[in-house]
Short mmCIF file of C-alpha atoms and ligand atoms in Angstrom, two decimals:
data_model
loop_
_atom_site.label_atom_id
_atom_site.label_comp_id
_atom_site.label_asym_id
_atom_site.label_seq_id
_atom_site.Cartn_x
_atom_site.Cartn_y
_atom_site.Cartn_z
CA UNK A 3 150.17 -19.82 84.74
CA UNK A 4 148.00 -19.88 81.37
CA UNK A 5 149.59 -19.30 78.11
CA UNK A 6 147.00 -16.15 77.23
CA UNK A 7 149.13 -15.35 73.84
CA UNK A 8 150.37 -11.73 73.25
CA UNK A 9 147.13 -9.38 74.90
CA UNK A 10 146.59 -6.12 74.03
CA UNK A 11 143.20 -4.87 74.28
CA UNK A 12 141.08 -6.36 77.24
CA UNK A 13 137.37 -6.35 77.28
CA UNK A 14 136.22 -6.09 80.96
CA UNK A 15 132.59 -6.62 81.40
CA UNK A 16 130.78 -6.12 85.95
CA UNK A 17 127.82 -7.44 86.63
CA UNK A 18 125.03 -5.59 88.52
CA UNK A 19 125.41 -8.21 91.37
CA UNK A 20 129.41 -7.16 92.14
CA UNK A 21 128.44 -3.44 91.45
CA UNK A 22 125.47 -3.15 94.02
CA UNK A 23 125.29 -2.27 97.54
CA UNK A 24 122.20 -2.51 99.23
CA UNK A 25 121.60 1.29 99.19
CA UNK A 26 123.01 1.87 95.85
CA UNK A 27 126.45 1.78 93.92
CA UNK A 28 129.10 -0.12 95.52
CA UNK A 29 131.37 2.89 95.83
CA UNK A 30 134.48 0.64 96.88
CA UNK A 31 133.79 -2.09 94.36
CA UNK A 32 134.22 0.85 91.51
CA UNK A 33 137.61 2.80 92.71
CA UNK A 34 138.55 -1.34 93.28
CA UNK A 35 137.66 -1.43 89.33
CA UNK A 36 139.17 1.65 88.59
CA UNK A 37 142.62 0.69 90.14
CA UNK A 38 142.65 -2.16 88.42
CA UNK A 39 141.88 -0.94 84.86
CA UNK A 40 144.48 1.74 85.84
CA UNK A 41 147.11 -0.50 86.48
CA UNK A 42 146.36 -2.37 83.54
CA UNK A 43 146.69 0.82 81.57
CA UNK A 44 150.07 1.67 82.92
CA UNK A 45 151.42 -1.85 82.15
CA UNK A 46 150.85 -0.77 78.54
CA UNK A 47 147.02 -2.54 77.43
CA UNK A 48 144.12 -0.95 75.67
CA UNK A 49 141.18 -1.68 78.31
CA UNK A 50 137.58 -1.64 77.34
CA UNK A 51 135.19 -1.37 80.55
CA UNK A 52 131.60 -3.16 79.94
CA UNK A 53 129.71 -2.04 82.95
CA UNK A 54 125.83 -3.34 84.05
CA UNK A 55 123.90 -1.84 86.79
CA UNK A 56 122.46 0.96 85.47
CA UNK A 57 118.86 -0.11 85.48
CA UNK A 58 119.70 -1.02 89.40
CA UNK A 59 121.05 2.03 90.57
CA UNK A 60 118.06 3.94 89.18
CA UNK A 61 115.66 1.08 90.63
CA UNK A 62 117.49 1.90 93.79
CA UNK A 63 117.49 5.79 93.59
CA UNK A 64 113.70 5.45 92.68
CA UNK A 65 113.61 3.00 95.91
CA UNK A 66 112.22 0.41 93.98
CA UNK A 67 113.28 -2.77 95.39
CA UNK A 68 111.74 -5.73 93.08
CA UNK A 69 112.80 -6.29 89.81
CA UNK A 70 111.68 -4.47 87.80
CA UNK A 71 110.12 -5.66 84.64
CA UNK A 72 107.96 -3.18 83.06
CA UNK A 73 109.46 -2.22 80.18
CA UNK A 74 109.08 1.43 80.14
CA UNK A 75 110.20 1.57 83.73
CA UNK A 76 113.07 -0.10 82.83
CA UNK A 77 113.85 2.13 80.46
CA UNK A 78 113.49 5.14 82.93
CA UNK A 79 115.30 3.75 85.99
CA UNK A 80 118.69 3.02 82.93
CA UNK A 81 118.09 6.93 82.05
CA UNK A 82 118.55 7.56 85.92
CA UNK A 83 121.07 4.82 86.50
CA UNK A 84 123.43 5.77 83.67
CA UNK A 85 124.46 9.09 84.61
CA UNK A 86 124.99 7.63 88.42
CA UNK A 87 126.90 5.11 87.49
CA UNK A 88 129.10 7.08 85.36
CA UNK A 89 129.84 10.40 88.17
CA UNK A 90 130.61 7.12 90.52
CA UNK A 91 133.15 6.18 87.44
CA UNK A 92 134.56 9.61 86.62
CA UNK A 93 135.28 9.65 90.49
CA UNK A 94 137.17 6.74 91.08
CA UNK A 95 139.25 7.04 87.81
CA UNK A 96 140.08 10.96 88.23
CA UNK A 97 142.12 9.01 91.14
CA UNK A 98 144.17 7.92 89.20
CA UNK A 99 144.25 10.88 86.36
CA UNK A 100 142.09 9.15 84.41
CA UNK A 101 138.88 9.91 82.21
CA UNK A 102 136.54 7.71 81.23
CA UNK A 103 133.61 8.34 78.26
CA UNK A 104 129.79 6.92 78.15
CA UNK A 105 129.44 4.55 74.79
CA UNK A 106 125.92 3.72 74.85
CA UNK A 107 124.96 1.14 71.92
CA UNK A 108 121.88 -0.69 70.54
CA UNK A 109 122.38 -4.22 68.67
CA UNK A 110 121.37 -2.40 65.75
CA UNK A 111 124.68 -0.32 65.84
CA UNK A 112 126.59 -3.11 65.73
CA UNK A 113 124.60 -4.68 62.98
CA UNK A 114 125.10 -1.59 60.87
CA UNK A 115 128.09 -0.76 59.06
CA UNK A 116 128.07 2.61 59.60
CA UNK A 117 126.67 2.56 62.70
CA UNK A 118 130.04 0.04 64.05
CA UNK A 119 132.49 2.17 62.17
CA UNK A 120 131.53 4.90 63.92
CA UNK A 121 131.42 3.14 67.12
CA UNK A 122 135.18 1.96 66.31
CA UNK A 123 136.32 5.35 65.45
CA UNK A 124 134.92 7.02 68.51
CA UNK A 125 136.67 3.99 70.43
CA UNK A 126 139.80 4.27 68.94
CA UNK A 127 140.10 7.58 69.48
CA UNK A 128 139.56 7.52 73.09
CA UNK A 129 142.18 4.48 73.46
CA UNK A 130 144.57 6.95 71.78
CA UNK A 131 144.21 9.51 74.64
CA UNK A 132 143.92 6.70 76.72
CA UNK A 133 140.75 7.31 78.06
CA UNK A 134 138.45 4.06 79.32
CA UNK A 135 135.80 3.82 77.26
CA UNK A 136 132.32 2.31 79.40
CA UNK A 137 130.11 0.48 77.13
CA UNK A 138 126.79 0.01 78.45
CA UNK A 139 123.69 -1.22 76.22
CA UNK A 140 121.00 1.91 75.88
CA UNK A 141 118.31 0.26 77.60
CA UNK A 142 116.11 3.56 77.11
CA UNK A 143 115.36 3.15 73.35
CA UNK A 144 116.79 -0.42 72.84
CA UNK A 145 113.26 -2.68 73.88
CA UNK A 146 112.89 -6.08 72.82
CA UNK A 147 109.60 -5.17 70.72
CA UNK A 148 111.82 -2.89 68.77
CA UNK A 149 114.55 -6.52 68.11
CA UNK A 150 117.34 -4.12 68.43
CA UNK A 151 118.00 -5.59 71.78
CA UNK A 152 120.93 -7.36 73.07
CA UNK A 153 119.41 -8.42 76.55
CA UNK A 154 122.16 -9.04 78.36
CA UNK A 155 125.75 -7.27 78.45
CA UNK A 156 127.58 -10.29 78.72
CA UNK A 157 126.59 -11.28 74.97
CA UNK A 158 127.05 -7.73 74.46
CA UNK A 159 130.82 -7.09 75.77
CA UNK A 160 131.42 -10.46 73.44
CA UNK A 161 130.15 -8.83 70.24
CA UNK A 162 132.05 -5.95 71.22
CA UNK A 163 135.48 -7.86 71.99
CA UNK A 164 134.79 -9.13 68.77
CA UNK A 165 134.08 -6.39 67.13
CA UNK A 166 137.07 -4.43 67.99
CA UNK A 167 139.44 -7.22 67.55
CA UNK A 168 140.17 -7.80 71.56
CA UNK A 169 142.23 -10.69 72.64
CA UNK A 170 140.82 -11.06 76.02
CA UNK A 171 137.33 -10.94 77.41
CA UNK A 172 136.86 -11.00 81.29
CA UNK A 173 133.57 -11.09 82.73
CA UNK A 174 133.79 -10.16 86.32
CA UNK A 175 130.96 -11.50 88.10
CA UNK A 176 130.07 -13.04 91.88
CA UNK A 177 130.70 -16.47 91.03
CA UNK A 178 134.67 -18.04 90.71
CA UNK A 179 134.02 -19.52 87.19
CA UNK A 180 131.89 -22.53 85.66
CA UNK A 181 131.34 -25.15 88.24
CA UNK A 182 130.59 -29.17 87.01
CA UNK A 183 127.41 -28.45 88.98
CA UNK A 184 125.74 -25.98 91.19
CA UNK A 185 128.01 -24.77 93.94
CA UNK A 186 125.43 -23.91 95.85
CA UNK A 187 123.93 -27.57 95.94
CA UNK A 188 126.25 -29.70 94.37
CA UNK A 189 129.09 -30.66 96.99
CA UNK A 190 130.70 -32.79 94.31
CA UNK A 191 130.97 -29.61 91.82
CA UNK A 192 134.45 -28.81 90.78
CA UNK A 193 135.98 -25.27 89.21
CA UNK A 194 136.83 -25.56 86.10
CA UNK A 195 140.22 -24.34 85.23
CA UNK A 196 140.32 -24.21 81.09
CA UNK A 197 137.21 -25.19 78.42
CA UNK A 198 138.80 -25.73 75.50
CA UNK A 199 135.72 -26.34 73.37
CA UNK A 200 132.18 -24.94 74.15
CA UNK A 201 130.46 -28.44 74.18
CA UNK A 202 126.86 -29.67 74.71
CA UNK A 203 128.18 -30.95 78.23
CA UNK A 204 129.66 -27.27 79.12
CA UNK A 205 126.23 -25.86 78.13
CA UNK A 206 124.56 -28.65 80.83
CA UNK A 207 126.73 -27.31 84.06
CA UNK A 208 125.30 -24.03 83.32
CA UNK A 209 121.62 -23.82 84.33
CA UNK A 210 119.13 -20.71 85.39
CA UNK A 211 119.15 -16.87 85.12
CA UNK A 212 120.25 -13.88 86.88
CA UNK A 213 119.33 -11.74 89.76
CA UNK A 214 117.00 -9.27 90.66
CA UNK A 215 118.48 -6.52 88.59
CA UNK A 216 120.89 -8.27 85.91
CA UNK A 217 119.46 -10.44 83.47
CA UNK A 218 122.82 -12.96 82.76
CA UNK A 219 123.45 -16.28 84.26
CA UNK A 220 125.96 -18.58 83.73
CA UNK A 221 124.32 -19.95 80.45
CA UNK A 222 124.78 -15.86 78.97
CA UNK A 223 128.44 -15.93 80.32
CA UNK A 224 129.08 -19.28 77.69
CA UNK A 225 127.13 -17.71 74.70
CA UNK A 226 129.55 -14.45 75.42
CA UNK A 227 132.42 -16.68 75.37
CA UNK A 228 131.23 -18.52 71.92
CA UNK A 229 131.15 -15.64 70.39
CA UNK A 230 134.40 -13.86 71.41
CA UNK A 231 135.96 -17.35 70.59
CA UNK A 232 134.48 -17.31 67.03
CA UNK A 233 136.75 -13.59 67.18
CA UNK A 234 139.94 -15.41 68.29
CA UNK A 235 139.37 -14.10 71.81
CA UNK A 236 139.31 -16.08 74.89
CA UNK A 237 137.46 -14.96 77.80
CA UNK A 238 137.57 -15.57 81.43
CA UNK A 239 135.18 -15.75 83.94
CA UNK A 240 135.85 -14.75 87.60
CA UNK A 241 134.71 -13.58 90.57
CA UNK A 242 135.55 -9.90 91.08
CA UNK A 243 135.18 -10.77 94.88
CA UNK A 244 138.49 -11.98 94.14
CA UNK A 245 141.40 -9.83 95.37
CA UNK A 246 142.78 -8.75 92.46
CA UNK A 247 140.79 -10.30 89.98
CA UNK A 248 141.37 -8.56 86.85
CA UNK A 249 144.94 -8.10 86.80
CA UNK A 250 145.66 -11.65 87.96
CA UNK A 251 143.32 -12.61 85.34
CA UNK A 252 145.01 -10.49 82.23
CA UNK A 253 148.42 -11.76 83.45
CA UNK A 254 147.70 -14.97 83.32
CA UNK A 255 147.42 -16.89 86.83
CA UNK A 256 145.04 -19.87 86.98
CA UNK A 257 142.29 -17.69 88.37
CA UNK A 258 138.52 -18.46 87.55
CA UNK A 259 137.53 -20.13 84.24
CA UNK A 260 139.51 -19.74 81.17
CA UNK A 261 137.33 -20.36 77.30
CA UNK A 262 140.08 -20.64 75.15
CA UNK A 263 139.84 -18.41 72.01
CA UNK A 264 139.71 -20.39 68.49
CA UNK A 265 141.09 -19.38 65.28
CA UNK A 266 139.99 -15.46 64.32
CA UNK A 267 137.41 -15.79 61.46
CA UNK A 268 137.58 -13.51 58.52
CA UNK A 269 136.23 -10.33 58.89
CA UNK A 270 133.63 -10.81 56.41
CA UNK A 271 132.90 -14.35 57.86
CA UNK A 272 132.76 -12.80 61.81
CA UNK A 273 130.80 -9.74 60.36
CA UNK A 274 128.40 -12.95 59.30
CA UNK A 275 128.22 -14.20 62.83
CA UNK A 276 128.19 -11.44 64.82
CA UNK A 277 124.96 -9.93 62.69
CA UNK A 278 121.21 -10.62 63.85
CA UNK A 279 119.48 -12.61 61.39
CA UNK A 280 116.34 -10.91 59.69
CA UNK A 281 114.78 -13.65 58.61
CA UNK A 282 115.30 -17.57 57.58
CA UNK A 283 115.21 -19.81 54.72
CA UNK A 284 114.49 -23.77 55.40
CA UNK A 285 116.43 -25.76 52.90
CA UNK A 286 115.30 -29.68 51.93
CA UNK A 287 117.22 -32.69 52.67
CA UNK A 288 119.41 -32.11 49.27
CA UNK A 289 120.09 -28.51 49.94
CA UNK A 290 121.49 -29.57 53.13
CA UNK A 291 123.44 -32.08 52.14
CA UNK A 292 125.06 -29.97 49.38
CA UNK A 293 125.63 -27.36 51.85
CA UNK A 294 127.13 -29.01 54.64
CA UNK A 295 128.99 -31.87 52.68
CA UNK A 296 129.41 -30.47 49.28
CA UNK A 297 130.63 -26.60 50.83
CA UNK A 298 128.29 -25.76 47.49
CA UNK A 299 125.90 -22.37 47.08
CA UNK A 300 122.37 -22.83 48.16
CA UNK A 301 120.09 -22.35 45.32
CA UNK A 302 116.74 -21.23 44.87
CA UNK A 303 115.67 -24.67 43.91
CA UNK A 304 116.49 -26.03 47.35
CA UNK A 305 114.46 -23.68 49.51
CA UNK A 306 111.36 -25.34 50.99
CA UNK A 307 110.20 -22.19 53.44
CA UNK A 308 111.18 -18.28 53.62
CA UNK A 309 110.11 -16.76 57.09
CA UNK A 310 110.53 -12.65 58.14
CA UNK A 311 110.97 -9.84 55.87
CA UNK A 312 114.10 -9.34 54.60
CA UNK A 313 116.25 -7.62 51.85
CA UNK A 314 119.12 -8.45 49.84
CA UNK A 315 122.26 -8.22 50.95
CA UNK A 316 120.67 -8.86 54.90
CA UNK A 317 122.29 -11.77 56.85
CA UNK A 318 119.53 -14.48 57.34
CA UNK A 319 119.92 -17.62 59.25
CA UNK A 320 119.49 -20.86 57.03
CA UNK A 321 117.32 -23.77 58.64
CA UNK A 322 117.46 -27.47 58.20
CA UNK A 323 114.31 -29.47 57.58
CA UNK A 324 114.28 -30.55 60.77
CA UNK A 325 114.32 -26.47 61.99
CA UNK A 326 117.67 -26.71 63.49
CA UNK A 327 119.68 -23.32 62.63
CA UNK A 328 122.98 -24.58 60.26
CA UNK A 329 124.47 -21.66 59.22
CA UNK A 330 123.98 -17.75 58.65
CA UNK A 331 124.44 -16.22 55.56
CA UNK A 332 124.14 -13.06 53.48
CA UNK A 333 121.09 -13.07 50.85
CA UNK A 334 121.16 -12.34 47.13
CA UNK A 335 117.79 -12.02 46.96
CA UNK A 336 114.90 -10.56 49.09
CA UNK A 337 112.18 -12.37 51.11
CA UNK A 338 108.91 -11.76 48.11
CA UNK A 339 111.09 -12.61 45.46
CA UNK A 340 112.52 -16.01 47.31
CA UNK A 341 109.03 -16.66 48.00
CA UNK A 342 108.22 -16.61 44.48
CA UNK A 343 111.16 -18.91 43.56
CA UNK A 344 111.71 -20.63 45.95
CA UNK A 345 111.49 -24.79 44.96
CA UNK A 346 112.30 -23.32 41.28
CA UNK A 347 115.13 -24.57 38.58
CA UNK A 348 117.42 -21.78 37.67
CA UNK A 349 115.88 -21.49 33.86
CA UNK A 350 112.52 -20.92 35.37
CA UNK A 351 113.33 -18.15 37.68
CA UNK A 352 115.56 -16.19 34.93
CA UNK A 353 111.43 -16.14 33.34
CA UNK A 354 109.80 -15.10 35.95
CA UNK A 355 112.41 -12.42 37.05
CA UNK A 356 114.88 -11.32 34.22
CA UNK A 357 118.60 -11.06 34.78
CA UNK A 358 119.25 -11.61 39.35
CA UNK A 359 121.57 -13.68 40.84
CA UNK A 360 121.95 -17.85 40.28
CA UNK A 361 122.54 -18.71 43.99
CA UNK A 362 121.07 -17.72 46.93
CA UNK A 363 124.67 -17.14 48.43
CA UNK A 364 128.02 -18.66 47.82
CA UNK A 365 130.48 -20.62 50.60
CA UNK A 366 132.10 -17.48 51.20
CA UNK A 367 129.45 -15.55 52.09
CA UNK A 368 127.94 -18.06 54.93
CA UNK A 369 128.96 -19.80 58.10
CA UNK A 370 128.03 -22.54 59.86
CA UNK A 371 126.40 -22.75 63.04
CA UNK A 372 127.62 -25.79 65.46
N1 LIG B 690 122.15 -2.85 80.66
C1 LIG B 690 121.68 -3.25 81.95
C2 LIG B 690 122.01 -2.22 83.01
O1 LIG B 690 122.92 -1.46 82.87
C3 LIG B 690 122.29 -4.55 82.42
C4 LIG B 690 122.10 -5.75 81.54
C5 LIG B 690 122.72 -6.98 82.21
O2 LIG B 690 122.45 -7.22 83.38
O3 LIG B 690 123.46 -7.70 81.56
O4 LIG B 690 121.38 -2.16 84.01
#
């Protein structure tokens, strides 16, 4: 048995693959779900449901069998798909006097602060009347030219664990875990059991992308976990083929792969992580050093390039000289005027723009990025 600490709200993200039937939904796979979230429910934990597929089921209903990868298409077979996938929901839950309610989000919510205490309200409220809330991304206004995308809803159930303080992720897919290798090709390739750190070596087993409909892989299943762990939540990945699956997994039997959870970061700190960058500063070879050795505020003086629009107060991700991403932080200044001072000494820039800030941020408004 693992030792999964004291759980109380579970983050459940299915995969378009485990959902699908060739026709359609899966109508067995759901009330399979649904039973299991119930039971969950009864023993007394919050459960979250992250649920894929609706951009499949409306392929499907459309009878649209390649992927499909025209944007606005997309967008119209997750405005068909959603409301599917849902009735086939409502159904199997109502069997166990049960409701569930849509939560459609956009990164941007989440990067908003009204925008994710809304979201939290809304989801706390229907935990009180213990009602399962279904996340799904809103594919139908949330495009990638836009950059208020998430792409995949396995990074997206992780900012959401995260977001709402889960303890456990479990990301149900068609696979039993993270293999040494490919399965498939690999006879040598071995389950893993527990990842305690999210090394280089972790990221190397993981290779290539989803299916026809979904758009994870295994490489989008260890980002998700990263970024619950940076929220002290572990996650577990497992095949929901698996009899069972999620309530073996939430109690704790050695079932699929287990990413163990590291310390929670602040909230200010997580808020850091969990935000989308607007833009970047690169820092010289000093800057760096001072940052990353010295734990010291970055000052104008040591920026060497400002890339993207961005205001202050906006999280922006700070680049070493050799372009490598080593921390996120939130600006005191915006993108013209760091332009204009950037490489200047603090006297000069109090000339050229009055009474602002000294620093560019302190420690405790940044992270770093490993
Ligand atoms: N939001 C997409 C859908 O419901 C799925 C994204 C994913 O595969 O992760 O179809």
């Amino acid at each position: 048995m693992r030792d999964l600490g004291r759980i109380k709200t579970v983050v459940v993200k299915v995969g378009t693959n485990l959902l699908s039937s060739k026709t359609g939904i899966d109508k067995a796979r759901i009330d399979d779900i649904a039973r299991q979230v119930a039971h969950l429910i009864e023993l007394g934990y919050n459960v979250i449901l992250v649920s894929s597929g609706a951009i499949g089921m409306g392929a499907k209903a459309l009878k649209h069998n390649n992927p499909v990868k025209h944007i606005p298409l997309r967008q119209a077979c997750a405005s068909i798909g959603n409301p599917l996938l849902m009735t086939a929901y409502q159904e199997s839950f109502s069997k166990h006097k049960l409701l569930c309610g849509q939560v459609l989000i956009t990164r941007n919510v989440l990067n908003n602060r009204t925008g994710y205490n809304n979201m939290r309200a809304a989801v706390t409220t229907l935990l009180q009347l213990k009602v399962v809330p279904v996340f799904n991304e809103n594919d139908v206004v949330s495009t990638s030219e836009i950059n208020n995308v998430f792409g995949d809803n396995d990074r997206m159930s992780a900012y959401v664990a995260s977001k709402i303080d889960a303890d456990l992720l479990v990301l149900m897919t068609d696979i039993d875990g993270v293999y040494t290798g490919n399965p498939k090709t690999d006879p040598d390739a071995k389950l893993i059991d527990e990842i305690p750190e999210l090394t280089n070596e972790v990221f190397g087993y993981a290779k290539g992308a989803g299916s026809t409909f979904s758009t994870g892989g295994m490489k989008t299943k260890l980002l998700a976990a990263q970024i619950a762990q940076k929220g002290g939540c572990g996650t577990i990945i497992v095949s929901g083929y698996e009899k069972d699956a999620l309530i073996r997994s939430v109690l704790g039997e050695n079932i699929g792969t287990y990413i163990l959870p590291e310390k929670r970061l602040a909230q200010r700190q997580r808020w850091i992580y969990n935000t989308s960058a607007s833009g970047s500063v690169t820092v010289d070879e000093g800057a760096e050093k001072a940052l990353t050795v010295g734990h010291k505020s970055l000052l104008p003086s040591g920026i060497k390039d400002v890339s993207g629009v961005f205001n202050d107060g906006d999280v922006i991700n700070v680049k070493a000289p050799d372009g490598n991403v080593i921390m996120k932080a939130i600006t005191s200044f915006n993108s013209s005027d760091l332009l204009r001072i950037m490489g200047h000494s603090t006297k000069d820039i109090a000339k050229m723009l009055g009474d602002v800030p000294k620093v560019v941020f302190r420690p405790e408004d940044s992270i770093y990025i490993n």
